[in-house]
Short mmCIF file of C-alpha atoms in Angstrom, two decimals:
data_model
loop_
_atom_site.label_atom_id
_atom_site.label_comp_id
_atom_site.label_asym_id
_atom_site.label_seq_id
_atom_site.Cartn_x
_atom_site.Cartn_y
_atom_site.Cartn_z
CA MET N 11 97.09 126.61 91.48
CA THR N 12 99.97 125.21 93.72
CA ASP N 13 101.12 122.22 92.63
CA SER N 14 100.57 118.99 94.69
CA VAL N 15 102.85 116.70 96.42
CA LEU N 16 101.99 112.77 98.01
CA VAL N 17 104.03 112.00 100.29
CA THR N 18 103.58 108.72 101.70
CA GLY N 19 104.60 106.98 104.74
CA SER N 20 104.99 111.16 105.96
CA SER N 21 103.69 110.93 109.41
CA ARG N 22 107.73 111.02 111.00
CA GLY N 23 111.48 110.25 109.87
CA ILE N 24 111.98 110.45 105.88
CA GLY N 25 109.04 111.17 105.23
CA ARG N 26 108.16 113.72 107.82
CA ALA N 27 111.45 115.90 107.19
CA ILE N 28 110.51 115.36 103.18
CA ALA N 29 106.71 116.48 103.82
CA LEU N 30 108.12 119.78 105.54
CA ARG N 31 111.18 120.17 103.00
CA LEU N 32 108.63 120.76 100.09
CA ALA N 33 106.27 122.78 101.69
CA GLY N 34 108.38 125.21 102.47
CA ALA N 35 109.78 125.06 98.89
CA GLY N 36 106.42 126.32 98.23
CA TYR N 37 104.46 123.22 97.26
CA ASP N 38 100.97 122.23 98.91
CA VAL N 39 101.83 118.11 100.79
CA VAL N 40 99.10 115.61 100.65
CA LEU N 41 100.40 113.86 103.48
CA HIS N 42 99.67 109.80 104.12
CA CYS N 43 100.04 107.46 107.15
CA ARG N 44 98.70 104.12 107.67
CA SER N 45 98.26 104.29 110.87
CA ARG N 46 99.86 107.33 112.72
CA ARG N 47 96.75 109.30 112.15
CA GLU N 48 97.92 111.95 115.26
CA GLU N 49 101.30 112.43 113.96
CA ALA N 50 100.36 112.71 110.69
CA GLU N 51 97.75 115.57 111.17
CA ALA N 52 100.46 117.11 113.67
CA VAL N 53 102.67 117.11 110.57
CA GLN N 54 99.21 118.96 108.67
CA ALA N 55 99.23 121.38 111.83
CA ASP N 56 103.36 122.61 111.08
CA ILE N 57 102.37 123.04 107.36
CA GLN N 58 99.20 125.09 107.67
CA ALA N 59 101.11 126.56 110.02
CA ILE N 60 103.77 128.14 107.23
CA GLY N 61 100.75 128.80 105.12
CA ARG N 62 100.66 125.74 102.99
CA GLN N 63 97.94 123.32 101.95
CA ALA N 64 97.65 119.93 103.47
CA ARG N 65 95.75 117.32 104.02
CA VAL N 66 96.23 113.90 105.22
CA LEU N 67 94.90 109.80 103.43
CA GLN N 68 95.12 107.16 105.65
CA PHE N 69 94.95 103.44 104.14
CA ASP N 70 98.12 100.94 103.97
CA ILE N 71 99.99 100.89 100.40
CA GLY N 72 100.00 96.71 100.28
CA ASP N 73 96.52 96.88 100.16
CA ARG N 74 95.90 97.38 96.34
CA THR N 75 92.54 97.97 97.19
CA ALA N 76 92.97 100.28 99.49
CA CYS N 77 95.26 102.55 98.04
CA ALA N 78 93.51 102.53 94.62
CA ALA N 79 90.00 103.76 96.44
CA ALA N 80 91.92 106.26 98.33
CA LEU N 81 94.00 107.67 95.96
CA GLU N 82 91.45 107.95 92.98
CA ALA N 83 89.03 109.78 95.32
CA ASP N 84 91.44 112.13 96.05
CA VAL N 85 92.28 112.83 92.91
CA ALA N 86 88.68 113.36 91.73
CA ALA N 87 88.23 115.79 95.19
CA HIS N 88 90.80 117.89 94.12
CA GLY N 89 92.88 117.21 90.72
CA ALA N 90 95.62 115.66 89.73
CA TYR N 91 99.32 115.44 91.48
CA TYR N 92 102.17 117.19 90.29
CA GLY N 93 104.71 114.33 92.52
CA VAL N 94 105.00 111.75 94.24
CA VAL N 95 107.23 110.64 96.38
CA CYS N 96 106.65 106.80 97.35
CA ASN N 97 108.63 106.17 101.38
CA ALA N 98 106.66 104.60 102.74
CA GLY N 99 107.97 100.86 103.78
CA LEU N 100 109.46 98.80 106.38
CA THR N 101 112.18 95.68 107.15
CA ARG N 102 111.76 92.45 108.83
CA ASP N 103 115.25 92.00 109.01
CA GLY N 104 116.91 88.56 110.54
CA ALA N 105 119.38 86.00 108.69
CA PHE N 106 118.01 84.22 105.64
CA PRO N 107 117.29 81.22 107.12
CA ALA N 108 115.29 82.15 110.01
CA LEU N 109 113.19 84.56 107.52
CA THR N 110 109.60 83.55 108.05
CA GLY N 111 107.66 83.68 104.52
CA GLU N 112 105.17 86.09 105.88
CA ASP N 113 108.61 88.01 106.94
CA TRP N 114 109.50 87.82 103.15
CA ASP N 115 106.06 88.39 101.98
CA GLN N 116 105.23 91.15 104.19
CA VAL N 117 108.55 92.90 102.77
CA LEU N 118 107.79 92.21 99.49
CA ARG N 119 104.13 93.25 99.37
CA THR N 120 105.05 96.16 101.00
CA ASN N 121 107.67 98.36 99.47
CA LEU N 122 107.64 96.83 95.92
CA ASP N 123 103.91 95.86 95.39
CA GLY N 124 103.54 99.22 96.96
CA PHE N 125 105.33 100.58 94.36
CA TYR N 126 102.80 98.91 92.07
CA ASN N 127 99.81 100.05 94.61
CA VAL N 128 100.82 104.20 94.63
CA LEU N 129 101.46 104.36 90.84
CA HIS N 130 99.40 102.76 88.99
CA PRO N 131 96.27 104.84 90.02
CA LEU N 132 98.23 108.42 89.51
CA VAL N 133 100.18 107.83 86.66
CA MET N 134 97.59 107.84 84.29
CA PRO N 135 96.07 111.37 85.76
CA MET N 136 99.62 113.37 85.57
CA ILE N 137 99.93 112.40 82.10
CA ARG N 138 96.69 113.77 81.48
CA ARG N 139 97.56 117.41 83.31
CA ARG N 140 99.88 117.80 80.29
CA ALA N 141 102.40 119.48 82.16
CA PRO N 142 106.01 118.26 83.58
CA GLY N 143 105.88 116.34 86.99
CA ARG N 144 108.02 114.03 89.20
CA ILE N 145 108.61 111.22 90.75
CA VAL N 146 111.07 109.67 93.67
CA CYS N 147 111.48 106.99 95.60
CA ILE N 148 113.51 106.14 98.60
CA THR N 149 114.94 103.34 98.21
CA SER N 150 118.22 102.18 100.13
CA VAL N 151 121.71 101.86 99.56
CA SER N 152 120.67 97.67 100.54
CA GLY N 153 119.03 98.04 97.44
CA LEU N 154 122.45 98.63 95.68
CA ILE N 155 124.70 96.74 97.50
CA GLY N 156 123.10 94.16 99.53
CA ASN N 157 122.85 93.98 103.10
CA ARG N 158 123.63 91.67 106.14
CA GLY N 159 120.60 90.05 107.50
CA GLN N 160 118.22 92.70 104.61
CA VAL N 161 118.09 89.87 102.16
CA ASN N 162 114.12 90.43 101.92
CA TYR N 163 114.41 94.29 102.39
CA SER N 164 117.50 94.60 100.28
CA ALA N 165 114.98 92.59 97.42
CA SER N 166 112.27 94.63 97.45
CA LYS N 167 114.72 98.49 97.28
CA ALA N 168 116.62 96.37 94.29
CA GLY N 169 113.22 95.96 92.85
CA VAL N 170 111.83 99.46 93.06
CA ILE N 171 115.13 100.77 91.07
CA GLY N 172 114.28 98.45 88.59
CA ALA N 173 110.98 99.64 88.45
CA ALA N 174 111.67 103.47 88.73
CA LYS N 175 114.35 103.23 86.20
CA ALA N 176 111.88 101.35 83.54
CA LEU N 177 108.87 103.64 84.18
CA ALA N 178 111.16 106.86 83.54
CA VAL N 179 111.47 105.08 80.24
CA GLU N 180 108.10 105.42 80.09
CA LEU N 181 106.92 108.55 81.46
CA ALA N 182 110.49 110.49 79.74
CA LYS N 183 108.30 112.06 76.71
CA ARG N 184 105.76 113.23 79.00
CA ARG N 185 108.45 115.03 80.78
CA ILE N 186 107.38 113.19 84.27
CA THR N 187 110.91 112.38 85.55
CA VAL N 188 111.08 109.46 87.86
CA ASN N 189 114.39 108.99 90.21
CA CYS N 190 115.31 107.23 93.39
CA VAL N 191 117.17 108.35 96.42
CA ALA N 192 119.29 105.50 98.27
CA PRO N 193 120.01 106.37 101.69
CA GLY N 194 122.22 105.21 103.26
CA LEU N 195 122.55 105.05 107.72
CA ILE N 196 119.94 107.76 108.56
CA ASP N 197 119.34 108.93 112.12
CA THR N 198 115.52 108.24 112.19
CA ASP N 199 113.38 105.86 115.44
CA MET N 200 113.47 103.43 112.22
CA VAL N 201 117.32 102.80 113.64
CA ASP N 202 117.36 99.33 115.37
CA ALA N 203 118.86 99.51 118.62
CA ASP N 204 120.85 96.27 118.47
CA LEU N 205 123.22 97.21 115.59
CA PRO N 206 126.69 97.82 116.08
CA LEU N 207 126.78 101.14 115.19
CA GLU N 208 130.70 101.66 115.95
CA GLU N 209 130.87 98.78 113.64
CA ILE N 210 128.96 100.77 110.89
CA LEU N 211 129.79 103.77 111.07
CA ALA N 212 133.96 102.40 110.71
CA MET N 213 132.42 101.63 107.08
CA ILE N 214 130.82 104.64 106.30
CA PRO N 215 133.67 107.32 104.94
CA MET N 216 131.97 110.08 107.00
CA GLN N 217 131.96 108.28 109.97
CA ARG N 218 128.47 109.55 110.75
CA MET N 219 124.21 108.65 110.05
CA GLY N 220 122.57 111.38 107.85
CA THR N 221 119.67 112.70 108.68
CA PRO N 222 116.40 112.86 107.01
CA GLU N 223 116.79 116.47 106.57
CA GLU N 224 119.89 115.97 104.18
CA VAL N 225 117.70 113.13 102.35
CA ALA N 226 114.84 115.51 102.08
CA ALA N 227 117.22 118.17 100.49
CA ALA N 228 118.02 115.80 97.74
CA VAL N 229 114.51 115.16 97.22
CA GLN N 230 113.09 118.53 96.74
CA TYR N 231 115.55 118.98 93.95
CA LEU N 232 114.38 116.07 91.76
CA MET N 233 111.33 117.18 92.71
CA SER N 234 112.21 120.92 91.63
CA PRO N 235 112.07 122.87 87.46
CA GLU N 236 115.51 122.10 87.90
CA ALA N 237 115.72 118.78 87.76
CA GLY N 238 114.08 118.52 84.66
CA TYR N 239 116.47 117.13 82.30
CA VAL N 240 117.62 114.73 85.01
CA THR N 241 115.48 111.38 85.06
CA ARG N 242 116.00 106.93 85.42
CA GLN N 243 118.76 108.50 87.77
CA VAL N 244 119.19 106.92 91.65
CA LEU N 245 121.01 109.88 94.00
CA ALA N 246 122.63 108.17 97.26
CA VAL N 247 122.56 109.77 100.16
CA ASN N 248 124.80 107.64 102.27
CA GLY N 249 128.30 109.09 103.86
CA GLY N 250 129.87 107.68 101.27
CA LEU N 251 129.25 104.21 101.72
CA CYS N 252 129.12 103.33 98.12
#
């Protein structure tokens, strides 16, 4: 039986690249979207075209009840996952004095609470497999060094890093690794058109944006059997920014 990996937020961008990369590496993929069902189904078709299995789950990772219902039902129907990639997230950028309570709450609810909402229904089934497993959280350079205009986002991603490190300790004896991949500036449609791109690129030693495929390659390594002794780590994919 082929191992299955859940990739949240996999209808586009980094999540899509991760899903396709893992399918190419031989995994069956459980895709996820909140609202872009047609795009997720297009990724599903791409994966099926290379001979791997894929299915789509749709729910809001910020909704704890919806998360548990969807994930518990999927595990009951198809069995526990080998791996989980916590990729889904959002930004609500702005200078701190201008951030609204909703800006703060929505980012923390999705990015940080989403860690619990997605993983809590899945960890015990993974343990009961009595086999190695992998959890990879997509965080951000903002969670490592902070970023102007992203106090809420930086807090959420730093929180995920801390949570992942703690969970890694809890699961190590179970042979389930927990790691983070922290991208820097990646060329996706999430990049704000108003960003001072030249100014930011000047701060990056490699002087370019990364690609979703470069992030996906890092995830593939951490998901692989060869990474069985790598846990509680943050792998930065940021062109040398930090």
